[in-house]
PDB file of C-alpha atoms in Angstrom:
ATOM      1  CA  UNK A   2      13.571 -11.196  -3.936  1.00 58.00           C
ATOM      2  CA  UNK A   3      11.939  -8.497  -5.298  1.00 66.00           C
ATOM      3  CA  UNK A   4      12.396  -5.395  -3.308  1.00 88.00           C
ATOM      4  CA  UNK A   5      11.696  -1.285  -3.579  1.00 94.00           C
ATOM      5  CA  UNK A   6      14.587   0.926  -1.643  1.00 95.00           C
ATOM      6  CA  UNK A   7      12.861   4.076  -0.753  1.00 96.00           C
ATOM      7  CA  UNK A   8      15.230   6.809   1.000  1.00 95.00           C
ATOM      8  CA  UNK A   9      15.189   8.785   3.141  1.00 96.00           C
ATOM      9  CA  UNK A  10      12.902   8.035   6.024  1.00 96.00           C
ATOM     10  CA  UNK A  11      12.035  10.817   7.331  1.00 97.00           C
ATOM     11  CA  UNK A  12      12.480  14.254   5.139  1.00 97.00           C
ATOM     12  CA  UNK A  13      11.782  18.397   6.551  1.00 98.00           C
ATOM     13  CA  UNK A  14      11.839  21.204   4.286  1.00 98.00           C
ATOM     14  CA  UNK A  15      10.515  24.608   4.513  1.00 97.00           C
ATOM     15  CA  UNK A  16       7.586  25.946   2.944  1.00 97.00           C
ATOM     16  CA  UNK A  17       7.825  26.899  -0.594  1.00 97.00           C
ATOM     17  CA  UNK A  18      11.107  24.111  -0.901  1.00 97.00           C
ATOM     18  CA  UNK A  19      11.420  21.507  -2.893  1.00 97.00           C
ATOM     19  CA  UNK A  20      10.837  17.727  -1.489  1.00 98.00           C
ATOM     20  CA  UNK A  21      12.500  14.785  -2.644  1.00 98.00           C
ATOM     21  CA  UNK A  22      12.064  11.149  -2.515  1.00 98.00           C
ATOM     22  CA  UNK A  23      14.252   8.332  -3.908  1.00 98.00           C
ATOM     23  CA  UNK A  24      13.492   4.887  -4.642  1.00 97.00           C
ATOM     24  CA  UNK A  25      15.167   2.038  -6.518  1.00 97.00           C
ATOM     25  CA  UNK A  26      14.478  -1.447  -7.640  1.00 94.00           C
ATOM     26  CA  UNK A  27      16.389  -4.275  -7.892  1.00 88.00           C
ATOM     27  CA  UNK A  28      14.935  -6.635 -10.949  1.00 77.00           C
ATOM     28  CA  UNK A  29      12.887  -5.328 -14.283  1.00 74.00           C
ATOM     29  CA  UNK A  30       9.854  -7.372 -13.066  1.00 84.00           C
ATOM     30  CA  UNK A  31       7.973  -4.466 -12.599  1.00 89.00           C
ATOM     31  CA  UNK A  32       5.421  -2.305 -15.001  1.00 87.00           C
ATOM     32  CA  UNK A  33       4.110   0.173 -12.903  1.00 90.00           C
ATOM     33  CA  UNK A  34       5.108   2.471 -10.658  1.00 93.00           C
ATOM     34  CA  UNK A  35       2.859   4.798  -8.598  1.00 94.00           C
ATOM     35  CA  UNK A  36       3.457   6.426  -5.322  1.00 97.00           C
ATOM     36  CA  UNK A  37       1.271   6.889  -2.638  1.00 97.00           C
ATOM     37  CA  UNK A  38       0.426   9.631   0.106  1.00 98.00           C
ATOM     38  CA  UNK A  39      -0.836   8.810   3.441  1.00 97.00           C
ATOM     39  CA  UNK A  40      -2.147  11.207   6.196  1.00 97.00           C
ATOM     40  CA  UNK A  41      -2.433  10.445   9.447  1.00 93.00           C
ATOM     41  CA  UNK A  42      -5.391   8.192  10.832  1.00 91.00           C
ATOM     42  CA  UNK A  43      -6.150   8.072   6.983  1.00 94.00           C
ATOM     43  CA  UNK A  44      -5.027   5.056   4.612  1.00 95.00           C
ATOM     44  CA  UNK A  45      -2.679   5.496   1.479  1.00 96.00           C
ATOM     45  CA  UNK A  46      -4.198   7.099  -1.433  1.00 96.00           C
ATOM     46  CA  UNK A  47      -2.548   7.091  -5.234  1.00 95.00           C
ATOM     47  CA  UNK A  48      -0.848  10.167  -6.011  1.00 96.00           C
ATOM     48  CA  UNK A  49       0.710   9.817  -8.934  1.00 94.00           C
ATOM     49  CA  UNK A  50       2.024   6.779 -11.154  1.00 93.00           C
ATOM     50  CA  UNK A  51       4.685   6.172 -14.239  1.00 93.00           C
ATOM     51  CA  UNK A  52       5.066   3.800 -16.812  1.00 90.00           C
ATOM     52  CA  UNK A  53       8.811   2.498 -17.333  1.00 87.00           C
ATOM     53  CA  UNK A  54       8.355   4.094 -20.880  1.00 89.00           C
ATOM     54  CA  UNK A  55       8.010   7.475 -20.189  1.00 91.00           C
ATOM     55  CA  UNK A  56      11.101   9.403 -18.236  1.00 94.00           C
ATOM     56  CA  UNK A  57       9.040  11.802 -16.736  1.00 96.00           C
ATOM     57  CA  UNK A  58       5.047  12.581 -15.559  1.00 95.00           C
ATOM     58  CA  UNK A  59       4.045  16.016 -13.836  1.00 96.00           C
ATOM     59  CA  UNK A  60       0.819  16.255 -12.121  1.00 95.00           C
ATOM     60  CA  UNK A  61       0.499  19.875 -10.908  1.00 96.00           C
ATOM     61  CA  UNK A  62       3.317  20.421  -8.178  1.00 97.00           C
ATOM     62  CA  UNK A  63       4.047  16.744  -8.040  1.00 97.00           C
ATOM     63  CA  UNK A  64       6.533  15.288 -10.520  1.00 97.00           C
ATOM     64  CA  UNK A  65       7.602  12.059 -11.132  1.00 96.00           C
ATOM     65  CA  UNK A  66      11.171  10.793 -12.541  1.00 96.00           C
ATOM     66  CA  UNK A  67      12.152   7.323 -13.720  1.00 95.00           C
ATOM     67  CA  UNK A  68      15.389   6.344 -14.851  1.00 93.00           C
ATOM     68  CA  UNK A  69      14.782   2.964 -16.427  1.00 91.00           C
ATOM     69  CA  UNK A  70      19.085   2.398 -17.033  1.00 91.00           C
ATOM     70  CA  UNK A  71      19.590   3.160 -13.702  1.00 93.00           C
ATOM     71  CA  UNK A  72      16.537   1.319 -12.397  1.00 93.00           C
ATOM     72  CA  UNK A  73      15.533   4.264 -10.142  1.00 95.00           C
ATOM     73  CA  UNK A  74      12.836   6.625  -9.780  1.00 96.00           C
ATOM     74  CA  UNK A  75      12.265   9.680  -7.885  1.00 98.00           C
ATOM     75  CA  UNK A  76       9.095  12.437  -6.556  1.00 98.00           C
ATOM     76  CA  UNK A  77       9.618  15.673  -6.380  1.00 98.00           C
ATOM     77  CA  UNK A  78       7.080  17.779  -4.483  1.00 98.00           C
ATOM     78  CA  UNK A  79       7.763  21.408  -6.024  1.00 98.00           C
ATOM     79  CA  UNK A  80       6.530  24.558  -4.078  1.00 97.00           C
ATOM     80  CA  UNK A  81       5.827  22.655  -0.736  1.00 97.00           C
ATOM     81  CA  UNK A  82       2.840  23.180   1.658  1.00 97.00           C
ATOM     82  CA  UNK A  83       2.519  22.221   5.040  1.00 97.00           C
ATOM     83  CA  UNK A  84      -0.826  20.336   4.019  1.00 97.00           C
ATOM     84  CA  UNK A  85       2.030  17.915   2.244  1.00 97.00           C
ATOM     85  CA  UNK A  86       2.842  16.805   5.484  1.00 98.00           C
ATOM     86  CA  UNK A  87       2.313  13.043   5.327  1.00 98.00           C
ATOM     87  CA  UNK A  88       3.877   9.761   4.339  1.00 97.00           C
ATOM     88  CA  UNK A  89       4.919   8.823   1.129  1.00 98.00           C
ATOM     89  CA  UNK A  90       5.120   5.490  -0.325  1.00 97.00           C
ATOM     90  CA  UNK A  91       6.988   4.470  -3.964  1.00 97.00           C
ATOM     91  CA  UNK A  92       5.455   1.068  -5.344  1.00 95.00           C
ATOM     92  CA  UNK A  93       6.191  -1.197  -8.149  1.00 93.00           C
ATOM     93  CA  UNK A  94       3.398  -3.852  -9.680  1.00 90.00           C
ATOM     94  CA  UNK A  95       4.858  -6.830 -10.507  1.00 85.00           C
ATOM     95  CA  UNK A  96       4.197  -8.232 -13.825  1.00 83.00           C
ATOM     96  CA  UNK A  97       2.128 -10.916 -14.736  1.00 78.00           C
ATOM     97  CA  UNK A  98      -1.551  -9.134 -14.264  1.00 69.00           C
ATOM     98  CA  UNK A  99      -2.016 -10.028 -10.406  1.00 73.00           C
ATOM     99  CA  UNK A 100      -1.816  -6.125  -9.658  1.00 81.00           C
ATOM    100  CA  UNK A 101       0.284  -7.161  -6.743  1.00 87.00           C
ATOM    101  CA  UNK A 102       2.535  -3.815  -5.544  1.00 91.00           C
ATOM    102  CA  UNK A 103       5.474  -4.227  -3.562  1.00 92.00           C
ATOM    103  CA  UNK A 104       5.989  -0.775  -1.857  1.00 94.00           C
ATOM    104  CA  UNK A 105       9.013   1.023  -0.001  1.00 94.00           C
ATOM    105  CA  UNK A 106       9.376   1.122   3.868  1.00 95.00           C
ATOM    106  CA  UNK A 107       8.247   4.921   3.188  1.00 96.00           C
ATOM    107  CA  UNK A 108       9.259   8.724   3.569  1.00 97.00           C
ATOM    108  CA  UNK A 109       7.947  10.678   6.552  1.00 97.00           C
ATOM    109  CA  UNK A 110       7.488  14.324   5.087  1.00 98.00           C
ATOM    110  CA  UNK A 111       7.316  17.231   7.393  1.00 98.00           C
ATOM    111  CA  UNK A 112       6.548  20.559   5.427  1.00 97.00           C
ATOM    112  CA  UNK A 113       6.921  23.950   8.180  1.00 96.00           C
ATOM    113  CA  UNK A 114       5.188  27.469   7.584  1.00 93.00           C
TER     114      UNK A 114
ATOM    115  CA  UNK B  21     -16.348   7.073  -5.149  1.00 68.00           C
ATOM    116  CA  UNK B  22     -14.673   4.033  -4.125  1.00 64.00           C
ATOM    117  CA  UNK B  23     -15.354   2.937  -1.216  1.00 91.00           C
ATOM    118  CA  UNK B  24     -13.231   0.330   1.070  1.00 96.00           C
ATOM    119  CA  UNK B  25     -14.607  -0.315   4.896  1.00 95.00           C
ATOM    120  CA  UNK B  26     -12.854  -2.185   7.534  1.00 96.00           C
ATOM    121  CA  UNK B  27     -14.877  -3.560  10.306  1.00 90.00           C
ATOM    122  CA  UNK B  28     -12.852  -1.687  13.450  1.00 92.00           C
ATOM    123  CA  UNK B  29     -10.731   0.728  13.799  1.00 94.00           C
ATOM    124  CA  UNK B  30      -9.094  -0.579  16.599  1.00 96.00           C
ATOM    125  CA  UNK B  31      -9.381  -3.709  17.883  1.00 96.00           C
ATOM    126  CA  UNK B  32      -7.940  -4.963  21.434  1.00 97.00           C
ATOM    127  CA  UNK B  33      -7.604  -8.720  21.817  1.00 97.00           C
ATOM    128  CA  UNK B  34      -5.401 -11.533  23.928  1.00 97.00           C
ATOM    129  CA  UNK B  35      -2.718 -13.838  23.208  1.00 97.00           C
ATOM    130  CA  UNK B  36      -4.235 -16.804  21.462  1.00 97.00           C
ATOM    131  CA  UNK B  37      -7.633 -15.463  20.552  1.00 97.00           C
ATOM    132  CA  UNK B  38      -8.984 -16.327  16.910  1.00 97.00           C
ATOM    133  CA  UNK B  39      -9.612 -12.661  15.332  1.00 97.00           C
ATOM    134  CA  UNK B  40     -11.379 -11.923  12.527  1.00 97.00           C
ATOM    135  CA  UNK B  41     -10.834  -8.421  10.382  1.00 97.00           C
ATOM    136  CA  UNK B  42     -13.370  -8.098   8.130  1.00 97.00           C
ATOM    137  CA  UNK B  43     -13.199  -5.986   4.874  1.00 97.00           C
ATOM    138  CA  UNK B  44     -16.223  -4.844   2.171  1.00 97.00           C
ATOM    139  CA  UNK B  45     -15.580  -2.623  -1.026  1.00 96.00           C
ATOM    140  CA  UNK B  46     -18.442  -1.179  -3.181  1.00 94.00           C
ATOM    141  CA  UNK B  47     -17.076  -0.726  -6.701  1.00 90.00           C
ATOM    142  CA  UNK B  48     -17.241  -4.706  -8.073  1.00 91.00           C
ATOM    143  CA  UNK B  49     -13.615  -4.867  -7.867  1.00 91.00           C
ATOM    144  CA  UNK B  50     -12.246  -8.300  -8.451  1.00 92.00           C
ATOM    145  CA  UNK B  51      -8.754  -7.857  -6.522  1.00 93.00           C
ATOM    146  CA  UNK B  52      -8.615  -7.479  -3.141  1.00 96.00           C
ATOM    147  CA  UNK B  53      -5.434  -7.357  -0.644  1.00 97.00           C
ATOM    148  CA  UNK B  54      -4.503  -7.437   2.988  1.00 98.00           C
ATOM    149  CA  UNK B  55      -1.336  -5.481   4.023  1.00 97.00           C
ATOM    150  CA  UNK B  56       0.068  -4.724   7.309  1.00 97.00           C
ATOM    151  CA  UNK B  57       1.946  -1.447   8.772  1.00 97.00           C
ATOM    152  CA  UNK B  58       4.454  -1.076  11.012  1.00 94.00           C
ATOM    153  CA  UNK B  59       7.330   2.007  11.304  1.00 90.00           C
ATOM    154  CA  UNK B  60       9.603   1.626   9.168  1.00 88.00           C
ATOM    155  CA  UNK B  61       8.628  -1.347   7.654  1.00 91.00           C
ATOM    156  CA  UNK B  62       6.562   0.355   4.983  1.00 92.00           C
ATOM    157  CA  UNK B  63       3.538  -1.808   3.418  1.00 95.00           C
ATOM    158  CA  UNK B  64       4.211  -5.479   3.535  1.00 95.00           C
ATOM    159  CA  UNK B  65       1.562  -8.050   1.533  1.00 95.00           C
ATOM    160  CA  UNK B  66      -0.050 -10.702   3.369  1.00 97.00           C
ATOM    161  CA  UNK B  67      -2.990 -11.961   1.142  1.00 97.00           C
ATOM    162  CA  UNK B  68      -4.564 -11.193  -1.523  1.00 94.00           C
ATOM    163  CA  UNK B  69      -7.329 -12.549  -3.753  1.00 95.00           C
ATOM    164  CA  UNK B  70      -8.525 -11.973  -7.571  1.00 92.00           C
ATOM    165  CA  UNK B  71     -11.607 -13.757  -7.569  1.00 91.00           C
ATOM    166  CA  UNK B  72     -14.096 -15.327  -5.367  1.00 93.00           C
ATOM    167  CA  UNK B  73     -12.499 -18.394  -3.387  1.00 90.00           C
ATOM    168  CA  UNK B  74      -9.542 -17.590  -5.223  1.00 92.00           C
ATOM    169  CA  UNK B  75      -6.414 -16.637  -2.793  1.00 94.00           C
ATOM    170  CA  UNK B  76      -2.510 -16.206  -2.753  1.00 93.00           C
ATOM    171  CA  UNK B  77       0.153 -15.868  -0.217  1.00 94.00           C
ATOM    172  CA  UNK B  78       1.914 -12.674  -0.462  1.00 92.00           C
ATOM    173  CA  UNK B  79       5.266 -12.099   1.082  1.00 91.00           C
ATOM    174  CA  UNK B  80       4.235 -12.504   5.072  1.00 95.00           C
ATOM    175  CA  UNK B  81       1.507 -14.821   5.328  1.00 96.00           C
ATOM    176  CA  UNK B  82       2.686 -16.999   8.253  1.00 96.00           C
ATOM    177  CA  UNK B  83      -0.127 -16.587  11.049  1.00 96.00           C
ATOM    178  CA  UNK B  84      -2.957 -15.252   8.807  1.00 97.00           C
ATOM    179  CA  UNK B  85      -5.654 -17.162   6.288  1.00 97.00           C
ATOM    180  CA  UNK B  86      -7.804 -15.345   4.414  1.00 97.00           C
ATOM    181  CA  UNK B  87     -11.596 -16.152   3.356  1.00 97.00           C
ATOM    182  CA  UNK B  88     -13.300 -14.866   0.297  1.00 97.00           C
ATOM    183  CA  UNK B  89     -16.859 -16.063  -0.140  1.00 96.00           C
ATOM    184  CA  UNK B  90     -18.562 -12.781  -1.450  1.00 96.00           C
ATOM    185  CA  UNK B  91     -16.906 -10.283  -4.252  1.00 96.00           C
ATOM    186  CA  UNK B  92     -17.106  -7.787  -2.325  1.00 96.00           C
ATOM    187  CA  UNK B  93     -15.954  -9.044   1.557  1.00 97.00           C
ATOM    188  CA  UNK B  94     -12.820  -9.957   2.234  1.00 97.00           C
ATOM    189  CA  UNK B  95     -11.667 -11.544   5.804  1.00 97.00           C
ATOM    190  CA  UNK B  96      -8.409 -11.972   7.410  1.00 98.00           C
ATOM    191  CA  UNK B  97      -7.926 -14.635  10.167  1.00 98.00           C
ATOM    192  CA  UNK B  98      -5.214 -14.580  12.642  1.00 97.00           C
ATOM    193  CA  UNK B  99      -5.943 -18.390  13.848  1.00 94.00           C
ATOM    194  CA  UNK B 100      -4.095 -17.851  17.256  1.00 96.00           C
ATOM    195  CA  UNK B 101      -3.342 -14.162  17.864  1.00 97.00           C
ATOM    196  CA  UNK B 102       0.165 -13.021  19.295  1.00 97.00           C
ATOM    197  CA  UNK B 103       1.865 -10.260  19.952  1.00 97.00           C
ATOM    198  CA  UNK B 104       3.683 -10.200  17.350  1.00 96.00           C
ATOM    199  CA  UNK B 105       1.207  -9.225  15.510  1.00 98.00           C
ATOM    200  CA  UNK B 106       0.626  -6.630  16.824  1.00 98.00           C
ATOM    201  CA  UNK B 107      -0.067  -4.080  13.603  1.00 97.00           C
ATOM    202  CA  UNK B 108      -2.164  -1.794  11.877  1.00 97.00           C
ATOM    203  CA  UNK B 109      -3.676  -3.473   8.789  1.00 98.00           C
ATOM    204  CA  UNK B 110      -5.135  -2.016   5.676  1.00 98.00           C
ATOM    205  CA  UNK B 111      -7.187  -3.738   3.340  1.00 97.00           C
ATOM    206  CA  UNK B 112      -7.467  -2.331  -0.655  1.00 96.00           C
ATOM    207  CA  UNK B 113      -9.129  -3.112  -3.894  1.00 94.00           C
ATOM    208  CA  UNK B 114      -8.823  -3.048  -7.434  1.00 91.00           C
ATOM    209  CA  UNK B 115     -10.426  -3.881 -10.898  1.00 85.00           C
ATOM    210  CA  UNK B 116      -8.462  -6.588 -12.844  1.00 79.00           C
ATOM    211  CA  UNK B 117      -7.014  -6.306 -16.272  1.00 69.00           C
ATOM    212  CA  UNK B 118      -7.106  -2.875 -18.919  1.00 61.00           C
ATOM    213  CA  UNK B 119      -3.819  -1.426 -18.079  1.00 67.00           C
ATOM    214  CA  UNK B 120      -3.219   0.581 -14.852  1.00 70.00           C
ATOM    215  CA  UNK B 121      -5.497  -0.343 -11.894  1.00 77.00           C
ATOM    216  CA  UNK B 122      -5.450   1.713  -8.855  1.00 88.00           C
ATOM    217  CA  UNK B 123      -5.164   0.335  -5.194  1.00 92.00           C
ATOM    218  CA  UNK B 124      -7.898   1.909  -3.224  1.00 94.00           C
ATOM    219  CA  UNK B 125      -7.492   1.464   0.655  1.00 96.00           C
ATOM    220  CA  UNK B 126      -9.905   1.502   3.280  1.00 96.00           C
ATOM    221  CA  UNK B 127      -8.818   3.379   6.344  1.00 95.00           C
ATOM    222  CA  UNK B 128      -7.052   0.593   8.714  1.00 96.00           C
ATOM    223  CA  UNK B 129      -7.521  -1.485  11.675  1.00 97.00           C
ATOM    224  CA  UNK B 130      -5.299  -1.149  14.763  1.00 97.00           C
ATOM    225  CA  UNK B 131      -5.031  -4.314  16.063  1.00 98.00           C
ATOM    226  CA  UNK B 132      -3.131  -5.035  19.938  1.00 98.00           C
ATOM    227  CA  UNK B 133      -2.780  -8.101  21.099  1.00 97.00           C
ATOM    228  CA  UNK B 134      -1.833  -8.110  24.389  1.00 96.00           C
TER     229      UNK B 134
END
């Protein structure tokens, strides 16, 4: 079965800390991996994504690090805001050019002033 | 910009009532997918489609059918609605083929079933 672990559920840090989110896969059936940011009342929106060739992609404050051995990959929100504040969803497309994603159960982030 | 609508917002209905959750995107995209929501359950699949008429099961799709007649409209059916089912659901799009296609989601229907 073909499954995304995303840890932890539910994450606060202080303003100006760093935020991190974990995820792992189980099988190399996957291509893709992007992660998504939700608000409130609002659906999920790309954030950032990652190839499995390439260990690392930085988009402003948001980085992304994959760790093909260890089939893992991780965000880190650098500098964090309160505007932040939302939920956070790792994905993996499945190969085979259906674009289906199979995402994590997802990380509640709560950034305070 | 992309744009993905969803018929309601929220949407009250009873035990056993066919309902109907319409979704229409405006970019020509050629995939289109139903998910639902609940807490801690993350994103789970239910349809999704990559052509007109064209539809597969994704990894929940006991309860639900989907219909795809136009490119750009894209139903789900709960045939007899329980409360189970109870769920937010959130329809996206995407363009086929060329690399990385992004997932664009429309903003999600509340659904009770009472």
């Amino acid at each position: 079965q073909q499954q995304v672990k995303q840890s932890p559920q539910s994450l606060i840090v202080q303003k100006g800390g760093i935020s991190i989110i974990n995820c792992a896969y189980e099988n190399t059936a996957f291509d893709y991996f992007p992660w998504y940011q939700q608000f409130p009342g609002k659906g999920p929106a790309l954030l950032i994504a990652i190839r499995p060739d390439v260990s690392e992609k930085k988009e402003g404050r948001f980085t992304i690090s994959f760790n093909k051995s260890a089939k893992q990959f991780s965000l880190h929100i650098m500098d964090s805001q309160p505007g932040d504040s939302a939920t956070y969803f790792c994905a993996a497309r499945v190969q085979g050019g259906s674009e289906k994603l199979v995402f994590g159960k997802g990380t509640k982030l709560t950034v305070n002033p | 910009d992309v744009k993905v609508t969803q018929s309601s917002r929220y949407l009250v209905k009873r035990t056993g009532e066919k309902v109907f959750l319409e979704c229409v995107q405006d970019m020509d995209h050629e995939n289109m997918f139903w998910y639902r929501q609940d807490p801690g359950l993350g994103l789970r699949l239910i349809y999704f489609s990559y052509d007109v008429k064209m539809k597969e099961k994704g990894d929940i799709p006991e309860g639900y059918s989907v219909s795809r007649e136009k490119k750009e409209r894209f139903s789900l059916i709960l045939e007899s609605a329980s409360t189970n089912q109870t769920s937010m659901y959130l329809c996206a799009s995407s363009t086929r083929g060329g690399g990385v296609n992004e997932q664009f989601f429309g903003p999600g229907t509340r659904l009770t079933v009472l």
